[in-house]
Coordinates of C-alpha atoms in Angstrom, one line a residue:
M1 CA 87.4 68.5 93.3
S2 CA 84.3 68.3 95.5
G3 CA 83.4 64.8 94.7
S4 CA 85.4 63.2 97.4
S5 CA 85.3 59.6 98.4
G6 CA 83.5 58.6 101.6
P7 CA 80.1 59.0 103.0
L8 CA 78.4 62.1 101.7
P9 CA 77.7 65.2 103.8
Y10 CA 74.7 64.8 106.0
S11 CA 71.6 67.0 106.0
M12 CA 70.9 68.0 109.6
R13 CA 67.1 68.5 109.8
D14 CA 63.9 66.6 110.7
V15 CA 63.4 68.2 114.1
D16 CA 59.7 68.1 114.7
A17 CA 59.1 71.1 117.0
G18 CA 55.3 71.3 116.3
A19 CA 54.2 70.5 119.9
Y20 CA 56.6 73.1 121.3
N21 CA 55.4 75.8 118.9
N22 CA 51.8 75.0 119.7
A23 CA 52.3 75.2 123.5
K24 CA 54.4 78.4 123.1
S25 CA 51.8 80.0 120.9
R26 CA 49.0 79.4 123.5
H27 CA 50.9 80.8 126.4
R28 CA 52.1 83.7 124.2
S29 CA 48.5 84.5 123.2
R30 CA 47.3 84.6 126.8
L31 CA 50.1 86.9 127.8
K32 CA 49.5 89.1 124.7
I33 CA 45.8 89.5 125.6
F34 CA 46.6 90.5 129.2
I35 CA 49.2 93.0 128.0
Q36 CA 46.8 94.5 125.4
A37 CA 44.1 94.9 128.1
L38 CA 46.5 96.9 130.3
A39 CA 47.8 98.9 127.3
T40 CA 44.4 100.1 126.2
N41 CA 44.3 102.5 129.1
R42 CA 45.8 105.7 127.7
G43 CA 46.7 107.1 131.1
K44 CA 50.2 106.5 132.5
Y45 CA 49.8 105.1 136.0
Q46 CA 52.6 105.2 138.5
C47 CA 53.3 103.8 141.9
G48 CA 56.2 105.9 143.1
K49 CA 58.7 105.4 140.2
F50 CA 57.3 102.1 139.1
T51 CA 55.6 102.7 135.7
V52 CA 53.2 100.5 133.8
G53 CA 56.0 100.0 131.2
K54 CA 58.3 98.6 133.9
F55 CA 55.5 96.4 135.2
L56 CA 54.9 95.0 131.7
S57 CA 58.6 94.3 131.2
L58 CA 58.7 92.5 134.5
L59 CA 55.5 90.6 133.5
M60 CA 57.1 89.5 130.2
V61 CA 60.2 88.2 132.0
F62 CA 58.0 86.1 134.4
G63 CA 56.0 84.9 131.3
L64 CA 59.1 83.7 129.6
I65 CA 60.3 81.9 132.7
Y66 CA 56.9 80.3 132.9
L67 CA 57.1 79.1 129.3
L68 CA 60.5 77.5 129.9
L69 CA 59.5 75.7 133.1
H70 CA 55.9 74.8 132.4
K71 CA 55.0 71.5 130.7
S72 CA 51.8 71.6 128.7
P73 CA 49.4 68.7 128.4
D74 CA 50.8 68.1 124.9
G75 CA 54.3 68.0 126.2
F76 CA 57.1 70.5 126.0
V77 CA 59.5 70.0 123.1
S78 CA 62.9 71.5 123.5
G79 CA 65.4 72.4 120.8
Q80 CA 67.7 69.7 121.9
V81 CA 68.0 66.7 119.7
H82 CA 68.1 63.1 121.0
D83 CA 69.1 60.3 118.8
K84 CA 67.0 57.7 120.7
E85 CA 63.7 56.7 119.1
V86 CA 60.8 54.9 120.8
Q87 CA 58.2 53.4 118.4
N88 CA 59.6 55.5 115.6
K89 CA 59.1 58.8 117.5
H90 CA 61.6 61.0 119.2
V91 CA 61.6 61.3 122.9
W92 CA 61.7 64.9 124.1
K93 CA 62.5 66.2 127.6
A94 CA 61.9 69.6 129.1
P95 CA 65.2 71.3 129.8
N96 CA 65.9 72.3 133.4
I97 CA 67.0 75.8 134.3
R98 CA 70.6 74.6 135.0
T99 CA 70.9 73.3 131.4
L100 CA 69.6 76.6 130.0
W101 CA 72.1 78.7 132.0
R102 CA 75.1 76.4 131.3
K103 CA 77.9 78.2 129.5
P104 CA 79.4 76.7 126.4
P105 CA 82.7 75.0 126.9
R106 CA 85.7 77.4 126.6
L107 CA 87.8 76.4 123.6
P108 CA 91.6 76.3 123.9
P109 CA 93.5 79.0 122.0
R110 CA 94.1 78.2 118.4
L111 CA 97.5 78.9 116.9
P112 CA 98.5 79.3 113.3
P113 CA 99.7 76.0 111.7
N114 CA 103.4 77.0 111.8
E115 CA 103.1 77.7 115.6
I116 CA 101.4 74.4 116.2
Y117 CA 104.2 72.7 114.3
K118 CA 106.8 74.6 116.2
N119 CA 105.3 73.7 119.6
N120 CA 104.3 70.1 118.9
S121 CA 107.0 67.6 119.3
L122 CA 104.7 64.8 118.0
L123 CA 104.6 66.5 114.6
Q124 CA 108.4 67.0 114.5
Q125 CA 109.4 63.5 115.5
S126 CA 106.5 61.2 116.0
P127 CA 107.4 57.5 116.2
P128 CA 105.8 55.2 113.6
S129 CA 103.5 53.8 116.3
E130 CA 102.0 57.3 116.9
W131 CA 101.1 57.7 113.2
A132 CA 99.8 54.1 113.1
S133 CA 97.5 54.9 116.0
R134 CA 96.3 58.0 114.3
Q135 CA 95.7 56.1 111.1
K136 CA 93.7 53.5 113.0
K137 CA 91.5 56.3 114.4
V138 CA 90.8 57.6 111.0
K139 CA 89.8 54.2 109.8
E140 CA 87.5 53.7 112.8
A141 CA 85.8 57.0 112.0
F142 CA 85.2 55.9 108.5
E143 CA 83.8 52.6 109.6
H144 CA 81.5 54.3 112.1
A145 CA 80.1 56.6 109.4
W146 CA 79.6 53.6 107.1
S147 CA 77.8 51.6 109.8
G148 CA 75.3 54.4 110.3
Y149 CA 74.6 54.6 106.6
R150 CA 74.4 50.8 106.2
N151 CA 72.0 50.4 109.1
Y152 CA 69.6 53.2 108.2
A153 CA 70.0 54.2 104.6
M154 CA 71.7 51.4 102.6
G155 CA 71.1 52.0 98.9
Y156 CA 70.0 55.6 99.3
D157 CA 72.2 58.5 98.2
E158 CA 72.5 60.0 101.7
L159 CA 71.8 59.3 105.3
M160 CA 69.7 61.7 107.4
P161 CA 71.4 61.0 110.8
L162 CA 68.8 62.5 113.1
S163 CA 65.7 60.8 111.6
H164 CA 67.6 57.6 110.8
R165 CA 66.4 57.5 107.2
G166 CA 67.8 57.7 103.7
V167 CA 67.2 60.2 101.0
D168 CA 67.9 60.3 97.3
G169 CA 69.3 63.7 96.5
L170 CA 71.6 62.7 93.6
G171 CA 69.4 60.6 91.4
G172 CA 69.0 57.5 93.5
L173 CA 72.0 55.5 92.3
G174 CA 73.3 54.8 95.8
A175 CA 75.9 57.5 95.7
T176 CA 77.3 56.9 99.2
V177 CA 77.9 53.2 98.5
I178 CA 79.8 53.9 95.3
D179 CA 81.6 57.0 96.6
S180 CA 82.8 55.0 99.7
L181 CA 84.1 51.9 97.9
D182 CA 87.5 53.2 96.8
T183 CA 88.1 54.7 100.3
A184 CA 87.3 51.3 101.8
I185 CA 89.7 49.6 99.5
I186 CA 92.5 52.1 100.3
M187 CA 91.9 51.6 104.1
G188 CA 91.7 47.9 104.0
A189 CA 88.2 48.0 105.4
D190 CA 87.4 44.6 104.1
D191 CA 83.9 44.3 105.5
V192 CA 82.9 47.6 103.9
V193 CA 84.4 46.5 100.6
S194 CA 82.4 43.3 100.6
E195 CA 79.1 45.0 101.5
A196 CA 79.5 47.8 99.0
S197 CA 80.7 45.5 96.2
K198 CA 77.7 43.1 96.8
W199 CA 75.2 46.0 96.7
I200 CA 76.7 47.3 93.4
E201 CA 76.6 43.9 91.8
D202 CA 73.1 43.1 93.0
N203 CA 71.4 46.5 92.5
L204 CA 73.2 49.1 90.4
T205 CA 72.5 47.9 86.9
K206 CA 68.8 47.7 87.7
R207 CA 68.9 51.2 89.3
I208 CA 70.5 52.7 86.2
S209 CA 67.9 51.3 83.9
E210 CA 65.0 52.4 86.1
K211 CA 65.9 55.8 87.5
G212 CA 64.9 59.1 86.1
Q213 CA 66.7 62.5 86.0
V214 CA 70.3 62.8 87.1
N215 CA 72.7 65.7 86.8
L216 CA 75.5 64.9 84.4
F217 CA 78.2 66.5 86.5
E218 CA 77.3 65.0 89.9
T219 CA 76.7 61.6 88.5
T220 CA 80.0 61.6 86.6
I221 CA 82.3 62.7 89.5
R222 CA 80.5 60.7 92.2
V223 CA 79.1 57.5 90.6
L224 CA 81.1 57.0 87.4
G225 CA 84.3 58.4 89.1
G226 CA 83.7 56.2 92.1
L227 CA 83.2 53.0 90.0
L228 CA 86.4 53.8 88.0
S229 CA 88.5 54.5 91.1
A230 CA 87.4 51.2 92.6
Y231 CA 88.1 49.5 89.3
H232 CA 91.7 50.8 89.3
L233 CA 92.3 50.0 92.9
S234 CA 91.0 46.5 92.4
G235 CA 93.6 45.7 89.8
G236 CA 91.6 46.7 86.7
G237 CA 93.4 48.0 83.7
H238 CA 96.4 45.8 84.5
A239 CA 97.1 47.9 87.6
G240 CA 99.3 45.8 89.8
S241 CA 99.7 46.3 93.6
D242 CA 102.7 48.5 93.0
D243 CA 100.7 50.7 90.6
S244 CA 97.7 51.1 92.8
G245 CA 99.6 51.3 96.0
I246 CA 97.2 48.9 97.7
P247 CA 98.6 45.9 99.6
V248 CA 97.8 42.6 97.9
T249 CA 96.3 41.4 101.2
Y250 CA 93.4 43.9 101.1
R251 CA 90.1 42.9 99.7
R252 CA 89.2 44.2 96.3
A253 CA 86.0 44.5 94.2
N254 CA 85.4 42.7 91.0
P255 CA 87.0 44.9 88.3
E256 CA 85.2 43.3 85.4
R257 CA 81.8 43.9 86.9
L258 CA 82.7 47.5 87.8
L259 CA 83.8 48.2 84.2
E260 CA 80.6 46.7 82.8
V261 CA 78.4 48.9 85.0
S262 CA 80.6 51.9 84.3
K263 CA 80.1 51.5 80.5
D264 CA 76.3 51.1 80.9
L265 CA 76.1 54.3 82.9
A266 CA 78.5 56.2 80.7
D267 CA 76.5 55.2 77.5
R268 CA 73.4 56.8 79.0
L269 CA 75.3 59.9 80.1
L270 CA 76.8 60.3 76.6
L271 CA 73.3 61.4 75.5
A272 CA 74.0 64.8 77.2
F273 CA 76.7 65.3 74.6
T274 CA 75.1 63.8 71.6
S275 CA 71.8 65.5 72.1
S276 CA 73.3 69.0 72.3
P277 CA 73.4 71.3 69.3
T278 CA 76.9 72.4 70.3
A279 CA 80.0 70.8 71.7
L280 CA 78.8 71.6 75.2
P281 CA 76.7 68.9 77.0
L282 CA 73.2 69.4 78.3
S283 CA 73.1 69.4 82.1
D284 CA 70.7 66.6 82.8
V285 CA 70.0 63.0 81.6
V286 CA 66.9 60.9 82.1
L287 CA 68.4 57.5 82.5
R288 CA 65.4 55.2 81.9
D289 CA 64.3 57.1 78.8
R290 CA 67.8 57.6 77.4
T291 CA 67.1 61.3 76.9
A292 CA 68.8 64.6 77.9
H293 CA 67.8 68.2 78.4
A294 CA 69.1 71.5 79.5
A295 CA 68.5 73.1 82.9
P296 CA 65.2 75.2 83.1
D297 CA 67.1 78.4 82.3
G298 CA 68.9 76.8 79.4
L299 CA 72.4 77.3 81.0
S300 CA 75.1 75.1 82.4
S301 CA 77.7 75.9 85.0
T302 CA 81.1 76.3 83.3
S303 CA 82.7 74.0 85.9
E304 CA 80.0 71.3 85.3
A305 CA 80.6 71.2 81.5
S306 CA 84.4 71.1 81.9
T307 CA 84.7 68.6 84.9
L308 CA 83.9 65.4 83.1
Q309 CA 87.1 64.7 81.1
L310 CA 89.2 62.8 83.6
E311 CA 86.5 60.2 84.1
F312 CA 85.5 59.8 80.4
N313 CA 89.1 59.8 79.2
Y314 CA 90.0 57.0 81.7
L315 CA 87.0 54.9 80.6
S316 CA 88.1 55.1 77.0
R317 CA 91.6 54.0 78.0
I318 CA 90.4 50.9 79.9
S319 CA 87.5 50.0 77.6
G320 CA 89.3 50.5 74.3
D321 CA 86.4 52.6 73.1
P322 CA 87.4 56.2 72.1
K323 CA 83.8 57.6 72.1
Y324 CA 83.8 58.6 75.7
E325 CA 87.1 60.6 75.4
T326 CA 86.1 62.1 72.0
E327 CA 82.9 63.6 73.3
A328 CA 84.3 64.9 76.6
M329 CA 87.4 66.5 75.0
K330 CA 85.2 68.4 72.5
V331 CA 84.2 70.6 75.4
L332 CA 87.7 71.8 76.2
E333 CA 88.5 72.2 72.6
H334 CA 85.5 74.4 72.1
I335 CA 86.1 76.5 75.2
R336 CA 89.6 77.1 73.9
T337 CA 88.0 79.1 71.1
L338 CA 86.0 81.4 73.3
P339 CA 87.1 84.9 74.5
T340 CA 88.4 85.1 78.1
V341 CA 89.4 87.8 80.6
E342 CA 93.1 87.2 81.0
G343 CA 92.3 83.5 80.9
L344 CA 89.4 83.8 83.4
V345 CA 85.9 82.8 82.3
P346 CA 82.3 83.5 83.4
I347 CA 80.6 80.9 85.5
Y348 CA 77.7 80.2 83.1
I349 CA 77.8 78.8 79.6
S350 CA 75.0 78.0 77.1
P351 CA 74.9 74.5 75.4
H352 CA 72.5 76.0 72.9
S353 CA 74.6 79.0 71.7
G354 CA 78.0 77.6 72.7
Q355 CA 78.9 80.9 74.3
F356 CA 79.6 82.1 77.9
N357 CA 76.6 83.8 79.6
G358 CA 77.0 86.9 81.9
E359 CA 80.2 88.3 83.3
N360 CA 80.4 86.8 86.8
I361 CA 84.0 85.5 87.3
R362 CA 85.0 83.5 90.4
L363 CA 86.9 80.4 91.4
G364 CA 84.2 79.3 93.8
S365 CA 81.0 77.5 92.9
R366 CA 80.3 77.0 89.2
G367 CA 83.8 78.1 88.2
D368 CA 86.2 76.1 90.4
S369 CA 87.0 72.8 88.7
Y370 CA 87.2 74.3 85.2
Y371 CA 90.7 75.6 86.2
E372 CA 91.5 72.4 88.1
Y373 CA 90.7 70.1 85.2
L374 CA 92.7 72.1 82.7
L375 CA 95.8 71.1 84.6
K376 CA 94.7 67.6 85.7
V377 CA 93.6 66.5 82.2
W378 CA 96.9 67.7 80.9
V379 CA 98.8 65.7 83.5
Q380 CA 96.6 62.7 82.9
Q381 CA 97.3 62.6 79.1
E382 CA 101.0 62.0 79.5
E383 CA 101.5 60.8 75.9
R384 CA 100.0 63.9 74.3
R385 CA 100.7 66.6 76.8
D386 CA 103.5 68.1 74.8
S387 CA 101.8 67.8 71.4
N388 CA 98.1 68.3 70.6
L389 CA 97.1 68.8 74.3
K390 CA 99.7 71.4 75.0
Y391 CA 97.0 74.0 74.8
L392 CA 95.5 72.8 78.1
F393 CA 98.6 73.8 80.0
E394 CA 98.8 77.1 78.2
M395 CA 95.1 77.8 79.1
Y396 CA 95.9 76.9 82.7
T397 CA 99.0 79.1 82.8
K398 CA 97.2 82.1 81.4
A399 CA 94.3 81.7 83.8
M400 CA 96.7 81.6 86.8
K401 CA 98.3 84.8 85.7
G402 CA 94.8 86.3 85.5
V403 CA 94.1 85.1 89.0
K404 CA 97.2 86.8 90.4
H405 CA 96.5 90.0 88.5
L406 CA 92.8 90.4 89.0
L407 CA 91.7 88.3 92.0
V408 CA 94.4 87.9 94.6
R409 CA 94.4 90.4 97.4
K410 CA 95.7 90.7 101.0
T411 CA 93.6 91.4 104.1
V412 CA 94.0 94.1 106.7
P413 CA 95.3 94.3 109.3
N414 CA 97.3 91.0 109.0
G415 CA 97.9 90.3 105.4
L416 CA 96.2 87.0 104.7
V417 CA 96.3 86.2 101.0
F418 CA 92.9 85.3 99.4
V419 CA 91.2 85.0 96.0
G420 CA 88.2 87.3 95.5
E421 CA 85.5 87.6 92.8
L422 CA 84.5 89.9 89.9
P423 CA 80.6 89.6 90.1
Y424 CA 80.2 92.1 87.2
G425 CA 83.2 91.3 85.2
R426 CA 86.5 93.1 84.7
N427 CA 84.9 96.5 84.7
G428 CA 82.8 95.9 87.8
G429 CA 83.7 96.1 91.4
F430 CA 85.9 93.6 93.2
S431 CA 84.2 91.4 95.9
P432 CA 86.4 90.2 98.8
K433 CA 84.4 87.0 99.0
M434 CA 85.9 83.5 98.9
D435 CA 84.1 80.2 98.9
H436 CA 85.6 77.3 100.8
L437 CA 85.5 75.6 97.3
V438 CA 88.4 77.9 96.3
C439 CA 90.7 76.0 98.7
F440 CA 91.3 73.5 95.8
L441 CA 93.6 76.1 94.4
P442 CA 96.7 75.7 96.6
G443 CA 97.0 72.0 95.7
T444 CA 96.4 72.8 92.0
L445 CA 99.0 75.6 92.0
A446 CA 101.6 73.3 93.6
L447 CA 100.9 70.5 91.1
G448 CA 101.1 72.9 88.2
A449 CA 104.5 74.3 89.5
T450 CA 106.4 71.0 89.9
K451 CA 104.2 68.8 87.5
G452 CA 103.9 66.3 90.4
V453 CA 107.5 65.8 91.5
T454 CA 108.7 67.0 94.8
K455 CA 109.9 70.6 95.2
K456 CA 113.4 69.4 96.2
K457 CA 113.7 67.2 93.1
A458 CA 112.4 70.0 90.9
L459 CA 115.0 72.5 92.3
E460 CA 117.8 70.0 92.0
N461 CA 117.0 69.4 88.3
N462 CA 116.4 73.1 87.5
L463 CA 112.8 72.4 86.5
L464 CA 111.2 75.4 88.2
T465 CA 110.9 78.8 86.5
D466 CA 110.5 82.0 88.4
E467 CA 106.8 81.8 87.8
D468 CA 106.7 78.3 89.2
I469 CA 108.4 79.4 92.4
E470 CA 106.0 82.3 92.6
N471 CA 103.0 79.9 92.2
L472 CA 104.4 77.6 94.9
Q473 CA 104.6 80.5 97.3
L474 CA 101.1 81.6 96.4
A475 CA 99.9 78.0 97.0
E476 CA 101.4 78.0 100.5
D477 CA 100.0 81.5 101.3
L478 CA 96.5 80.5 100.2
A479 CA 96.7 77.2 102.1
K480 CA 97.4 79.2 105.3
T481 CA 94.3 81.3 104.6
C482 CA 92.2 78.2 104.1
V483 CA 93.4 76.8 107.4
E484 CA 92.8 80.1 109.2
M485 CA 89.2 80.0 108.0
Y486 CA 88.9 77.0 110.3
F487 CA 90.9 78.3 113.2
V488 CA 89.1 81.7 113.3
T489 CA 85.8 80.1 114.3
S490 CA 84.7 79.1 117.8
T491 CA 84.0 75.6 116.6
G492 CA 87.1 75.0 114.5
L493 CA 84.9 74.4 111.4
A494 CA 85.3 76.6 108.4
P495 CA 82.3 78.5 106.9
E496 CA 80.9 77.7 103.5
I497 CA 81.8 81.3 102.4
A498 CA 84.1 83.9 104.0
Y499 CA 84.5 87.6 103.4
F500 CA 87.7 89.5 104.1
H501 CA 88.6 93.0 105.3
I502 CA 90.6 94.9 102.7
E503 CA 91.8 98.5 102.4
G504 CA 89.0 100.8 101.2
N505 CA 86.2 98.2 101.2
P506 CA 83.1 98.7 103.4
E507 CA 82.4 95.0 103.8
V508 CA 81.2 94.4 107.4
G509 CA 79.8 91.5 109.4
P510 CA 80.4 89.3 112.4
D511 CA 83.7 87.6 113.0
G512 CA 84.3 83.8 113.5
G513 CA 84.1 83.9 117.2
N514 CA 87.5 82.6 118.2
K515 CA 88.8 85.8 119.9
S516 CA 92.3 84.2 120.4
S517 CA 92.9 84.0 116.7
K518 CA 95.3 86.5 115.3
Y519 CA 93.1 86.9 112.2
I520 CA 89.8 87.5 114.0
N521 CA 89.6 91.0 112.5
D522 CA 90.6 89.9 109.0
I523 CA 87.8 87.4 108.3
I524 CA 84.1 88.1 108.2
I525 CA 81.5 85.3 108.3
K526 CA 78.0 86.3 107.5
P527 CA 75.0 84.6 109.2
L528 CA 73.8 82.7 106.1
D529 CA 77.3 81.4 105.5
R530 CA 77.9 80.0 109.0
H531 CA 77.6 76.3 108.1
N532 CA 80.1 73.6 107.1
L533 CA 79.3 71.0 104.5
L534 CA 82.3 68.8 105.2
R535 CA 84.0 69.9 102.0
P536 CA 87.4 68.3 101.3
E537 CA 89.2 71.0 99.4
T538 CA 91.4 72.3 102.3
V539 CA 92.5 68.8 103.3
E540 CA 93.1 67.9 99.7
S541 CA 95.4 70.9 99.2
L542 CA 97.3 70.2 102.4
F543 CA 97.8 66.6 101.3
V544 CA 99.2 67.7 97.9
L545 CA 101.3 70.4 99.4
Y546 CA 102.8 68.0 101.9
R547 CA 103.7 65.5 99.1
I548 CA 105.3 68.2 97.0
T549 CA 107.0 70.4 99.6
E550 CA 107.6 67.7 102.2
D551 CA 107.1 70.4 104.8
P552 CA 105.5 68.6 107.9
K553 CA 103.5 71.7 108.9

């Protein structure tokens, strides 16, 4: 799911270009007045073949060069960003002509993952020291990100790295601190564990009692989920070192304190369930008032209402109080009774009527983790998965059949497999659009096929049906597409949304920019979608697929 551990995605803004815009406007105005004065003469004057139009064009070129080279009394502010600050103000320098004409670096050709594996001896037979070195670099990158957050935004939800300040975009509960703690425990980043644990013990209870509105879904997956993950990794719930996988020498947090804070937060979040007229929770909670309300339009995202159960179920297990699991599971029990389109559901649902709203069906935003949690909640509840929770796996299986029948397509000319959308339901047109969020699906399909054991073991024990084998192949095909969404761009970063060329569809738009990619003509990236939010779905699916297939690619 999208609530991954680690520092949250950064918002890249805060560039104050006011001085530049003012200077540019003054020069532009002077140029415009001069051009208008010349243009008022209706006659067309020529000197040989040199027309007034050509003269004006030449004049505009000189004017632009003047703007680029001239420094106004207020100073010229370029679009380049400098991290240094002097007296809390950015220092700006005028770009020289060599900087402006400098070509971007030429990127090396990007090969498909299978070709990279084939040509990379390190991936085939890397010595342990090589992997240890890579692991060390990953840890250093995490600690670097944490240090920036700690120095400039400690206690805020997110860091704004350009302005060196913090912002609260998720309710003000220190989301980055909590979301980073389990990652720090796993990595053995003891200093980060100490700093994050101390902040939680000193501040979080007070924050929970004083803060205002929070979103139920975001707070559950990031804050409650982060606390519970750290609790487990710190030995809570009788989790020994073998159970958690964390070496006993690594620093832990205080599990009792984490459980106490988790219960306090969850008790307030429960109001979203108990205040609703149906089994579906309201979308928002006011923590300090202990009240809950629906979104302004009265609707909830289907994924938000159905992506709470893993956390609330686990809290009931470790606290011994069944109320958390009882309220959360009512949601899935209720959705079970609603009509679907071959197991697929619309992306909006009403907590007031208890019914789906609209016909928009997709596995991207607002729909994604509904399908993911059907399977993962079933896997989590091992004692009941073959009895009264069997319906969850049946709902998941039916939905995956619907995905393959209604949403899976191949691109032209090169046959990438992707999952599209039905914006107007089954009877409307098919949209060849796929959010990066959909890249959770390869890992989920693999987990659903083998139930978590390796593919080799599942085959040896005859545990795979024909449908399981088909789903495993689809998982690998979709993972390839998700990786190619990165490789097809000139930066190596995937877009938030991609469109795909398919037979008989008029979808057009710019490509990713990496002309050496085999799939440059298969993938369309529209201007508004050309950004990357550091989403984890592709890496998560690759991780799960590696564990299950054991294929090093």
